[in-house]
Amino acid sequence: MAKAKSVFVCQSCGYESPKWMGRCPSCDEWNTMIEELINKATGRKASGSGENNKPVPMDRIDLSMEARGSTGIAELDRVLGGGIVKGSLVLVGGDPGIGKSTLLLQLAGSIPRSHKTLYVSGEESVKQIKIRGERLDINNQNIFVLGETDLDIILEQVKRLVPDMIIIDSIQTVYTPEISSAPGSVSQVREATARLLRMAKTFSIPTFIIGHVTKQGAIAGPRVLEHMVDTVLYFEGERYHSYRVVRSVKNRYGSTNEIGVFEMKDKGLVEVPNPSEFMLEGRPAGVPGTVVVCSMEGTRPMLIELQALVSTSNLGMPRRMATGIDYNRLSMLMAVMEKRLGMQVQGQDAFLNVVGGLKTDEPAVDLGIVVAVASSFKNLPVDKAAVVIGEVGLTGEVRAVNSIDRRVSEARKLGFDNCIIPRDNLKQIDRKAGKIIGVGNIKEAIGAALEG
Ligand SMILES: Nc1ncnc2c1ncn2[C@@H]1O[C@H](COP(=O)(O)OP(=O)(O)O)[C@@H](O)[C@H]1O
Ligand SMILES: [Mg+2]
């Protein structure tokens, strides 16, 4: 009998080493190397050595497989790049309790009733899923629920049922008996995903797998998972807010960074067709420190509110806090304000918040951050019809941003007709409609935005 071999695998990035190490040399995480047994015979099977693996002339490649089917949920279609592609493997990640199982059960309920769905759950019992289905008003004889974690049995059932869609409720619970390490470990997750991938491609069944995320927000286990699948969707949202954002961070069939916005209600996730309106609800008018910016989320412009609070610090090292925006970005922009405008903000405590718990890392919100901080510092409100758009450079210059016409028209649609935009963007838009101010540096922008 061959001796069982073991290897130490980093549970954070999937790096393998024959020896134990305290720190992973690949991702620099501490204490992530765990010993896993490997079975060479089954662990590394050369895939696709069969007869249908021949080069094909490009003009003869059959595209019928790539046809998209609508999910019946417009916001989900959008993040998937127009619908479900046959044979695609989609990974859905997100914090516990955010609504992954809910969304995918709703998906099963919203595709055409004649389509068979296999919902495999290793997390909840079949009864619990039924209870959830009742709450969501999903009762379809073509949704088959399987409470199973053994991948061999799952694949067996797939062959028997031949479903039109498969949902695996959590890849971390699925295991392959040939691999002796525990379910959820890197080798298990990787092997299970590889086999599901093969199955999805062979039978061209679209497959959705739910993945848990770690404290750092990455999908638990290996990042290698993200390379294997066709599409990665992340579920975002704050625990205490009802809206949920599904963002595509990787998509082989559509643009990435596209978002779908939902609201979590008793009846499940409800689509929010106009997120800008939703995000600006309850915005205070005429108070210092709040400003509306426009961030491009994929191909969709979204208006969001930024709030800043700047106050005299009584600490040696002033406090800075940024929620929803990169902390370093805030620090940098405040340094630019101090240096270029002589505004004494460096010695002040500063708090910045993206209202609604949204996260954005778009450079076009830079100018909004500067205006919000200046507004709070000077205690002057921003014109309530103003939307502020622009990237800020280290010399305090305002730089052009992409998709300016779409941002401006979104702002107009919601009644913001004082658009403060980078001067270099002026030539790209139709200036006849409404008020548009082109600014070249942060000083001009603050002058144009603040009242009084
Ligand atoms: N009976 C209920 N009524 C209303 N909302 C519920 C009920 N049960 C669960 N929820 C909501 O559904 C969410 C759970 O979603 P779920 O899809 O199980 O999350 P995940 O699969 O991401 O862990 C909870 O955060 C909760 O807000
Ligand atoms: Mg769940």
Short mmCIF file of C-alpha atoms and ligand atoms in Angstrom, two decimals:
data_model
loop_
_atom_site.label_atom_id
_atom_site.label_comp_id
_atom_site.label_asym_id
_atom_site.label_seq_id
_atom_site.Cartn_x
_atom_site.Cartn_y
_atom_site.Cartn_z
CA MET A 1 0.00 0.00 0.00
CA ALA A 2 1.28 3.44 -0.87
CA LYS A 3 2.12 5.60 2.07
CA ALA A 4 -0.31 8.45 2.62
CA LYS A 5 1.43 11.70 1.82
CA SER A 6 0.71 14.91 3.50
CA VAL A 7 1.27 18.48 2.58
CA PHE A 8 0.91 21.72 4.47
CA VAL A 9 -1.61 24.01 2.84
CA CYS A 10 -2.17 27.66 3.63
CA GLN A 11 -5.85 28.03 4.44
CA SER A 12 -5.83 31.57 3.28
CA CYS A 13 -4.28 31.39 -0.18
CA GLY A 14 -3.82 27.73 -0.98
CA TYR A 15 0.00 27.77 -0.98
CA GLU A 16 1.44 24.30 -0.51
CA SER A 17 4.62 23.32 1.24
CA PRO A 18 6.08 19.98 2.28
CA LYS A 19 7.07 21.48 5.67
CA TRP A 20 5.14 23.36 8.27
CA MET A 21 5.79 27.08 8.38
CA GLY A 22 4.62 29.70 10.83
CA ARG A 23 4.10 32.21 8.14
CA CYS A 24 2.88 31.59 4.62
CA PRO A 25 5.56 32.85 2.20
CA SER A 26 2.92 33.51 -0.44
CA CYS A 27 0.37 35.63 1.37
CA ASP A 28 2.29 36.48 4.56
CA GLU A 29 -0.47 35.28 6.86
CA TRP A 30 0.55 33.77 10.19
CA ASN A 31 -0.54 30.36 11.44
CA THR A 32 -2.48 29.41 8.37
CA MET A 33 -0.52 26.31 7.32
CA ILE A 34 -2.49 23.17 8.07
CA GLU A 35 -1.49 19.61 7.36
CA GLU A 36 -3.69 17.90 4.81
CA LEU A 37 -3.41 14.40 3.46
CA ILE A 38 -3.34 14.01 -0.26
CA ASN A 39 -4.13 11.02 -2.33
CA LYS A 40 -2.10 11.30 -5.47
CA ALA A 41 -4.22 8.85 -7.43
CA THR A 42 -7.41 10.84 -7.16
CA GLY A 43 -6.08 14.22 -6.22
CA ARG A 44 -4.47 15.02 -9.52
CA LYS A 45 -6.40 13.44 -12.26
CA ALA A 46 -5.54 14.66 -15.75
CA SER A 47 -8.79 16.12 -16.91
CA GLY A 48 -10.31 15.74 -20.31
CA SER A 49 -8.05 13.13 -21.86
CA GLY A 50 -11.14 11.73 -23.55
CA GLU A 51 -12.08 11.74 -27.19
CA ASN A 52 -13.86 15.10 -27.34
CA ASN A 53 -10.68 16.97 -26.58
CA LYS A 54 -9.55 17.99 -30.04
CA PRO A 55 -8.79 21.41 -31.45
CA VAL A 56 -11.83 22.88 -33.15
CA PRO A 57 -11.79 25.44 -35.97
CA MET A 58 -13.07 28.69 -34.54
CA ASP A 59 -15.90 29.07 -37.02
CA ARG A 60 -17.27 25.69 -36.09
CA ILE A 61 -17.50 26.29 -32.34
CA ASP A 62 -21.06 25.81 -31.25
CA LEU A 63 -22.38 28.89 -29.51
CA SER A 64 -25.81 27.59 -28.64
CA MET A 65 -24.45 26.62 -25.25
CA GLU A 66 -23.71 30.24 -24.46
CA ALA A 67 -27.33 31.32 -24.73
CA ARG A 68 -28.42 33.20 -21.63
CA GLY A 69 -31.55 32.52 -19.73
CA SER A 70 -33.11 35.24 -17.66
CA THR A 71 -33.18 34.63 -13.94
CA GLY A 72 -36.50 36.43 -13.66
CA ILE A 73 -34.81 38.87 -11.28
CA ALA A 74 -33.61 41.91 -13.23
CA GLU A 75 -31.00 43.00 -10.69
CA LEU A 76 -29.49 39.53 -10.70
CA ASP A 77 -29.48 39.39 -14.50
CA ARG A 78 -27.55 42.63 -14.46
CA VAL A 79 -24.74 41.34 -12.24
CA LEU A 80 -24.56 38.09 -14.16
CA GLY A 81 -24.03 40.06 -17.34
CA GLY A 82 -27.48 39.53 -18.83
CA GLY A 83 -28.65 36.24 -17.40
CA ILE A 84 -27.55 32.71 -16.65
CA VAL A 85 -25.06 31.14 -19.04
CA LYS A 86 -25.43 27.40 -19.45
CA GLY A 87 -22.62 25.46 -17.87
CA SER A 88 -21.35 28.44 -15.91
CA LEU A 89 -20.08 28.13 -12.39
CA VAL A 90 -21.01 31.06 -10.18
CA LEU A 91 -19.61 31.61 -6.71
CA VAL A 92 -21.72 33.68 -4.32
CA GLY A 93 -19.89 34.94 -1.25
CA GLY A 94 -20.94 37.05 1.70
CA ASP A 95 -21.15 37.36 5.46
CA PRO A 96 -23.33 34.92 7.37
CA GLY A 97 -26.96 35.95 7.52
CA ILE A 98 -26.70 38.44 4.72
CA GLY A 99 -29.11 36.57 2.49
CA LYS A 100 -27.17 34.20 0.23
CA SER A 101 -29.47 31.24 0.78
CA THR A 102 -32.49 33.50 0.46
CA LEU A 103 -31.35 34.93 -2.85
CA LEU A 104 -30.57 31.58 -4.39
CA LEU A 105 -33.82 30.06 -3.24
CA GLN A 106 -35.62 33.02 -4.75
CA LEU A 107 -33.62 32.44 -7.91
CA ALA A 108 -34.85 28.84 -7.96
CA GLY A 109 -38.37 30.16 -7.59
CA SER A 110 -38.10 32.78 -10.28
CA ILE A 111 -36.66 30.86 -13.21
CA PRO A 112 -39.33 29.35 -15.49
CA ARG A 113 -41.42 26.81 -13.59
CA SER A 114 -40.68 24.08 -16.08
CA HIS A 115 -36.97 24.21 -15.19
CA LYS A 116 -35.75 21.76 -12.63
CA THR A 117 -33.55 23.05 -9.86
CA LEU A 118 -31.52 20.94 -7.50
CA TYR A 119 -30.92 22.76 -4.22
CA VAL A 120 -28.24 20.96 -2.23
CA SER A 121 -27.94 22.08 1.32
CA GLY A 122 -25.35 21.00 3.81
CA GLU A 123 -26.18 23.86 6.13
CA GLU A 124 -29.86 23.53 6.74
CA SER A 125 -32.24 20.61 6.84
CA VAL A 126 -34.72 20.00 4.07
CA LYS A 127 -37.48 21.12 6.45
CA GLN A 128 -35.80 24.42 7.20
CA ILE A 129 -35.57 25.10 3.51
CA LYS A 130 -39.23 24.32 3.12
CA ILE A 131 -40.05 26.77 5.92
CA ARG A 132 -37.99 29.44 4.23
CA GLY A 133 -39.68 28.64 0.92
CA GLU A 134 -43.06 29.15 2.53
CA ARG A 135 -42.04 32.49 3.90
CA LEU A 136 -40.80 33.53 0.47
CA ASP A 137 -43.89 32.14 -1.25
CA ILE A 138 -41.90 29.62 -3.20
CA ASN A 139 -43.62 26.35 -3.74
CA ASN A 140 -42.61 24.67 -6.91
CA GLN A 141 -42.66 20.96 -7.66
CA ASN A 142 -39.61 21.44 -9.84
CA ILE A 143 -37.38 22.59 -7.01
CA PHE A 144 -35.71 19.52 -5.57
CA VAL A 145 -34.07 19.81 -2.20
CA LEU A 146 -31.26 17.52 -1.16
CA GLY A 147 -29.71 17.55 2.29
CA GLU A 148 -26.34 16.03 1.51
CA THR A 149 -22.68 16.84 1.90
CA ASP A 150 -20.99 13.88 0.21
CA LEU A 151 -20.02 15.06 -3.24
CA ASP A 152 -20.15 11.58 -4.74
CA ILE A 153 -23.79 11.24 -3.75
CA ILE A 154 -24.57 14.76 -4.93
CA LEU A 155 -23.07 14.06 -8.36
CA GLU A 156 -24.92 10.76 -8.50
CA GLN A 157 -28.20 12.58 -7.87
CA VAL A 158 -27.35 15.18 -10.48
CA LYS A 159 -26.94 12.44 -13.06
CA ARG A 160 -30.23 10.90 -12.04
CA LEU A 161 -32.28 14.09 -11.91
CA VAL A 162 -30.61 16.04 -14.77
CA PRO A 163 -31.61 19.44 -13.37
CA ASP A 164 -31.50 22.71 -15.30
CA MET A 165 -29.77 24.47 -12.45
CA ILE A 166 -27.84 23.42 -9.36
CA ILE A 167 -27.39 25.33 -6.14
CA ILE A 168 -24.81 24.17 -3.62
CA ASP A 169 -25.48 25.74 -0.26
CA SER A 170 -22.07 26.19 0.88
CA ILE A 171 -19.03 24.72 -0.73
CA GLN A 172 -17.48 24.57 2.73
CA THR A 173 -19.85 21.81 3.83
CA VAL A 174 -19.30 19.60 0.79
CA TYR A 175 -16.62 16.96 0.97
CA THR A 176 -15.02 14.31 -1.19
CA PRO A 177 -14.43 11.08 0.71
CA GLU A 178 -11.18 10.42 -1.19
CA ILE A 179 -9.55 13.37 0.51
CA SER A 180 -9.06 12.82 4.17
CA SER A 181 -8.89 16.40 5.34
CA ALA A 182 -11.91 18.01 6.94
CA PRO A 183 -14.74 19.64 4.98
CA GLY A 184 -14.00 23.31 4.50
CA SER A 185 -10.25 22.83 4.29
CA VAL A 186 -8.47 24.12 1.26
CA SER A 187 -7.94 20.75 -0.41
CA GLN A 188 -11.56 19.75 0.08
CA VAL A 189 -12.98 23.03 -1.15
CA ARG A 190 -10.68 23.07 -4.12
CA GLU A 191 -11.33 19.50 -5.11
CA ALA A 192 -15.09 19.86 -4.67
CA THR A 193 -15.11 23.00 -6.79
CA ALA A 194 -13.00 21.34 -9.47
CA ARG A 195 -15.41 18.43 -9.66
CA LEU A 196 -18.45 20.69 -9.71
CA LEU A 197 -16.79 22.68 -12.46
CA ARG A 198 -16.25 19.55 -14.50
CA MET A 199 -19.84 18.54 -13.95
CA ALA A 200 -21.18 21.98 -14.88
CA LYS A 201 -19.20 22.01 -18.11
CA THR A 202 -19.84 18.39 -19.06
CA PHE A 203 -23.60 18.52 -18.62
CA SER A 204 -23.82 22.27 -19.27
CA ILE A 205 -25.81 22.88 -16.12
CA PRO A 206 -25.45 26.33 -14.58
CA THR A 207 -24.21 25.86 -11.03
CA PHE A 208 -24.29 28.34 -8.17
CA ILE A 209 -22.12 27.71 -5.18
CA ILE A 210 -22.31 29.61 -1.94
CA GLY A 211 -19.01 30.37 -0.25
CA HIS A 212 -18.48 31.65 3.24
CA VAL A 213 -16.25 34.59 3.82
CA THR A 214 -13.53 35.02 6.38
CA LYS A 215 -13.25 37.87 8.84
CA GLN A 216 -11.16 39.74 6.30
CA GLY A 217 -13.97 39.49 3.80
CA ALA A 218 -12.39 37.10 1.33
CA ILE A 219 -14.11 33.88 0.40
CA ALA A 220 -13.04 31.38 3.03
CA GLY A 221 -10.43 28.94 2.05
CA PRO A 222 -8.50 29.52 -1.04
CA ARG A 223 -8.42 32.47 -3.31
CA VAL A 224 -7.74 29.83 -5.96
CA LEU A 225 -11.49 29.22 -5.91
CA GLU A 226 -12.04 32.59 -7.50
CA HIS A 227 -9.77 31.63 -10.38
CA MET A 228 -11.62 28.43 -11.05
CA VAL A 229 -15.16 29.74 -11.32
CA ASP A 230 -16.62 31.82 -14.14
CA THR A 231 -18.30 34.45 -12.02
CA VAL A 232 -17.81 35.67 -8.47
CA LEU A 233 -20.59 37.61 -6.80
CA TYR A 234 -20.18 39.24 -3.43
CA PHE A 235 -23.04 40.10 -1.19
CA GLU A 236 -22.47 43.36 0.67
CA GLY A 237 -24.54 45.24 3.15
CA GLU A 238 -24.57 46.35 6.71
CA ARG A 239 -26.24 44.24 9.29
CA TYR A 240 -28.39 47.14 10.46
CA HIS A 241 -29.45 48.33 7.05
CA SER A 242 -32.07 46.59 5.03
CA TYR A 243 -30.52 47.03 1.62
CA ARG A 244 -28.18 44.48 0.11
CA VAL A 245 -25.79 44.93 -2.78
CA VAL A 246 -24.70 42.03 -4.95
CA ARG A 247 -21.52 42.95 -6.74
CA SER A 248 -19.78 40.99 -9.47
CA VAL A 249 -16.05 41.04 -8.83
CA LYS A 250 -15.23 38.63 -11.60
CA ASN A 251 -17.30 37.76 -14.61
CA ARG A 252 -16.24 35.84 -17.67
CA TYR A 253 -19.58 36.68 -19.29
CA GLY A 254 -20.07 40.33 -18.51
CA SER A 255 -18.60 43.48 -17.05
CA THR A 256 -17.30 43.36 -13.52
CA ASN A 257 -18.11 45.65 -10.65
CA GLU A 258 -21.70 45.63 -11.80
CA ILE A 259 -24.09 45.81 -8.87
CA GLY A 260 -27.61 44.68 -8.13
CA VAL A 261 -29.44 46.35 -5.29
CA PHE A 262 -32.00 44.62 -3.12
CA GLU A 263 -33.88 45.33 0.04
CA MET A 264 -34.29 42.61 2.64
CA LYS A 265 -37.91 42.31 3.68
CA ASP A 266 -40.02 39.64 5.38
CA LYS A 267 -40.86 38.22 1.99
CA GLY A 268 -37.21 38.00 1.05
CA LEU A 269 -35.06 40.16 -1.15
CA VAL A 270 -36.94 42.77 -3.14
CA GLU A 271 -35.30 44.53 -6.07
CA VAL A 272 -34.53 48.22 -5.81
CA PRO A 273 -34.83 49.52 -9.36
CA ASN A 274 -33.70 53.04 -8.57
CA PRO A 275 -30.91 52.80 -6.01
CA SER A 276 -29.94 56.48 -6.13
CA GLU A 277 -33.34 57.49 -4.86
CA PHE A 278 -33.16 54.80 -2.22
CA MET A 279 -29.70 55.88 -1.03
CA LEU A 280 -30.64 59.53 -0.75
CA GLU A 281 -33.82 58.95 1.20
CA GLY A 282 -34.03 61.05 4.35
CA ARG A 283 -31.11 63.28 3.43
CA PRO A 284 -30.87 66.30 5.69
CA ALA A 285 -31.09 69.61 3.83
CA GLY A 286 -29.18 72.76 4.57
CA VAL A 287 -26.79 71.33 7.15
CA PRO A 288 -23.01 71.51 6.91
CA GLY A 289 -21.00 68.37 6.23
CA THR A 290 -23.23 66.53 3.80
CA VAL A 291 -22.73 66.30 0.06
CA VAL A 292 -24.04 64.19 -2.80
CA VAL A 293 -21.55 62.48 -5.09
CA CYS A 294 -21.92 60.19 -8.05
CA SER A 295 -20.09 56.91 -8.16
CA MET A 296 -20.06 54.54 -11.14
CA GLU A 297 -20.95 51.07 -9.96
CA GLY A 298 -20.19 48.98 -13.02
CA THR A 299 -22.14 50.57 -15.82
CA ARG A 300 -24.60 52.21 -13.48
CA PRO A 301 -24.16 55.67 -12.00
CA MET A 302 -25.29 55.91 -8.41
CA LEU A 303 -25.82 58.99 -6.33
CA ILE A 304 -24.70 58.62 -2.76
CA GLU A 305 -24.49 60.90 0.22
CA LEU A 306 -21.23 61.54 2.03
CA GLN A 307 -21.15 63.02 5.49
CA ALA A 308 -18.17 64.53 7.22
CA LEU A 309 -17.75 65.76 10.74
CA VAL A 310 -14.69 67.80 11.55
CA SER A 311 -14.21 69.03 15.06
CA THR A 312 -11.45 70.36 17.25
CA SER A 313 -9.37 67.57 18.64
CA ASN A 314 -8.21 67.42 22.20
CA LEU A 315 -5.85 64.57 21.52
CA GLY A 316 -2.22 64.79 20.54
CA MET A 317 -2.96 62.68 17.55
CA PRO A 318 -6.27 63.69 15.98
CA ARG A 319 -8.72 60.95 15.24
CA ARG A 320 -9.65 59.95 11.73
CA MET A 321 -12.41 57.58 10.86
CA ALA A 322 -13.67 56.62 7.45
CA THR A 323 -16.62 54.30 6.90
CA GLY A 324 -17.23 53.05 3.39
CA ILE A 325 -14.21 54.90 2.05
CA ASP A 326 -10.54 54.11 2.22
CA TYR A 327 -9.05 55.64 5.35
CA ASN A 328 -5.79 56.48 3.59
CA ARG A 329 -7.66 58.31 0.89
CA LEU A 330 -9.28 60.54 3.51
CA SER A 331 -5.93 61.23 5.15
CA MET A 332 -4.36 62.08 1.84
CA LEU A 333 -7.14 64.41 0.80
CA MET A 334 -7.01 66.22 4.13
CA ALA A 335 -3.28 66.66 3.73
CA VAL A 336 -3.86 68.13 0.28
CA MET A 337 -6.44 70.54 1.72
CA GLU A 338 -4.07 71.72 4.42
CA LYS A 339 -1.15 72.16 2.07
CA ARG A 340 -2.94 73.65 -0.94
CA LEU A 341 -5.66 75.67 0.73
CA GLY A 342 -4.04 76.44 4.04
CA MET A 343 -7.11 75.02 5.74
CA GLN A 344 -6.05 73.89 9.20
CA VAL A 345 -7.74 70.51 9.10
CA GLN A 346 -4.80 68.32 10.05
CA GLY A 347 -5.13 69.04 13.74
CA GLN A 348 -8.85 68.25 13.74
CA ASP A 349 -10.71 65.03 14.42
CA ALA A 350 -12.38 63.97 11.22
CA PHE A 351 -15.08 61.40 10.61
CA LEU A 352 -16.33 60.50 7.19
CA ASN A 353 -19.26 58.27 6.44
CA VAL A 354 -20.90 56.97 3.30
CA VAL A 355 -24.56 57.05 4.25
CA GLY A 356 -26.40 53.76 4.08
CA GLY A 357 -23.32 51.66 4.77
CA LEU A 358 -22.31 51.50 1.13
CA LYS A 359 -18.68 51.07 0.19
CA THR A 360 -17.05 52.86 -2.67
CA ASP A 361 -13.48 53.14 -3.86
CA GLU A 362 -14.15 55.17 -6.94
CA PRO A 363 -11.71 58.08 -7.42
CA ALA A 364 -14.55 60.29 -8.66
CA VAL A 365 -15.82 60.69 -5.10
CA ASP A 366 -12.56 62.40 -4.03
CA LEU A 367 -13.86 65.86 -4.70
CA GLY A 368 -16.99 65.08 -2.71
CA ILE A 369 -14.85 64.09 0.27
CA VAL A 370 -12.95 67.37 0.06
CA VAL A 371 -16.17 69.38 -0.18
CA ALA A 372 -17.79 67.51 2.72
CA VAL A 373 -14.76 68.08 4.95
CA ALA A 374 -14.56 71.75 3.96
CA SER A 375 -18.29 72.17 4.53
CA SER A 376 -18.07 70.78 8.04
CA PHE A 377 -14.87 72.65 8.83
CA LYS A 378 -16.27 76.00 7.71
CA ASN A 379 -19.71 75.17 9.05
CA LEU A 380 -21.31 76.13 5.76
CA PRO A 381 -23.85 73.90 4.02
CA VAL A 382 -23.43 72.63 0.46
CA ASP A 383 -25.99 73.80 -2.10
CA LYS A 384 -28.70 71.17 -1.78
CA ALA A 385 -29.11 70.90 -5.56
CA ALA A 386 -25.40 70.26 -6.04
CA VAL A 387 -23.72 67.03 -6.98
CA VAL A 388 -19.93 66.97 -6.80
CA ILE A 389 -17.88 64.83 -9.16
CA GLY A 390 -14.11 64.67 -9.66
CA GLU A 391 -10.84 62.99 -8.81
CA VAL A 392 -8.34 65.01 -6.79
CA GLY A 393 -4.60 64.91 -7.40
CA LEU A 394 -1.82 65.67 -4.94
CA THR A 395 -1.41 69.23 -6.15
CA GLY A 396 -5.06 69.91 -5.47
CA GLU A 397 -6.02 69.74 -9.13
CA VAL A 398 -9.37 68.25 -10.12
CA ARG A 399 -8.92 65.53 -12.71
CA ALA A 400 -11.31 64.26 -15.32
CA VAL A 401 -13.39 61.15 -14.66
CA ASN A 402 -14.98 58.60 -16.96
CA SER A 403 -18.64 58.37 -18.02
CA ILE A 404 -19.34 61.98 -17.13
CA ASP A 405 -22.45 62.21 -19.30
CA ARG A 406 -24.07 59.29 -17.56
CA ARG A 407 -23.26 60.69 -14.13
CA VAL A 408 -24.66 64.08 -15.00
CA SER A 409 -27.84 62.68 -16.48
CA GLU A 410 -28.41 60.52 -13.40
CA ALA A 411 -28.00 63.62 -11.24
CA ARG A 412 -30.45 65.57 -13.41
CA LYS A 413 -32.96 62.77 -13.27
CA LEU A 414 -33.07 63.09 -9.50
CA GLY A 415 -33.34 66.85 -9.57
CA PHE A 416 -29.74 67.81 -8.90
CA ASP A 417 -29.21 70.54 -11.40
CA ASN A 418 -26.07 72.10 -10.08
CA CYS A 419 -23.37 69.73 -11.28
CA ILE A 420 -19.84 70.53 -10.18
CA ILE A 421 -17.53 68.56 -12.43
CA PRO A 422 -13.89 68.56 -13.57
CA ARG A 423 -13.17 71.30 -16.10
CA ASP A 424 -11.54 68.80 -18.43
CA ASN A 425 -14.82 66.92 -18.66
CA LEU A 426 -16.81 69.95 -19.83
CA LYS A 427 -16.30 69.31 -23.51
CA GLN A 428 -17.81 65.84 -23.24
CA ILE A 429 -21.25 66.96 -22.22
CA ASP A 430 -24.13 68.88 -23.58
CA ARG A 431 -23.95 72.08 -21.57
CA LYS A 432 -27.20 73.57 -22.69
CA ALA A 433 -29.33 71.76 -20.17
CA GLY A 434 -29.09 72.88 -16.55
CA LYS A 435 -26.22 74.39 -14.61
CA ILE A 436 -22.82 72.82 -14.94
CA ILE A 437 -19.72 74.25 -13.35
CA GLY A 438 -16.34 73.05 -14.50
CA VAL A 439 -13.65 73.34 -11.82
CA GLY A 440 -9.89 73.03 -12.17
CA ASN A 441 -8.85 72.71 -8.54
CA ILE A 442 -10.29 72.05 -5.10
CA LYS A 443 -10.42 75.73 -4.21
CA GLU A 444 -12.77 76.46 -7.10
CA ALA A 445 -14.85 73.41 -6.27
CA ILE A 446 -15.31 74.46 -2.64
CA GLY A 447 -16.20 77.97 -3.78
CA ALA A 448 -18.81 76.61 -6.18
CA ALA A 449 -20.33 74.10 -3.79
CA LEU A 450 -20.62 75.91 -0.47
CA GLU A 451 -23.39 78.34 0.22
CA GLY A 452 -22.59 81.76 1.60
N1 LIG B 1 -38.69 34.67 9.69
C1 LIG B 1 -38.00 35.64 9.13
N2 LIG B 1 -38.59 36.82 8.85
C2 LIG B 1 -37.91 37.81 8.27
N3 LIG B 1 -36.62 37.74 7.93
C3 LIG B 1 -35.98 36.62 8.18
C4 LIG B 1 -36.62 35.50 8.78
N4 LIG B 1 -35.71 34.52 8.90
C5 LIG B 1 -34.56 35.01 8.38
N5 LIG B 1 -34.74 36.25 7.94
C6 LIG B 1 -33.73 37.10 7.32
O1 LIG B 1 -33.00 36.39 6.38
C7 LIG B 1 -31.61 36.53 6.63
C8 LIG B 1 -30.96 35.18 6.51
O2 LIG B 1 -30.61 35.04 5.23
P1 LIG B 1 -29.87 33.74 4.72
O3 LIG B 1 -30.28 33.68 3.29
O4 LIG B 1 -30.12 32.59 5.58
O5 LIG B 1 -28.38 34.20 4.86
P2 LIG B 1 -27.05 33.42 4.49
O6 LIG B 1 -27.45 32.23 3.69
O7 LIG B 1 -26.28 34.45 3.73
O8 LIG B 1 -26.40 33.09 5.77
C9 LIG B 1 -31.46 37.00 8.03
O9 LIG B 1 -30.45 37.98 8.10
C10 LIG B 1 -32.77 37.59 8.37
O10 LIG B 1 -32.69 38.99 8.27
MG MG B 2 -27.30 30.22 4.28
#
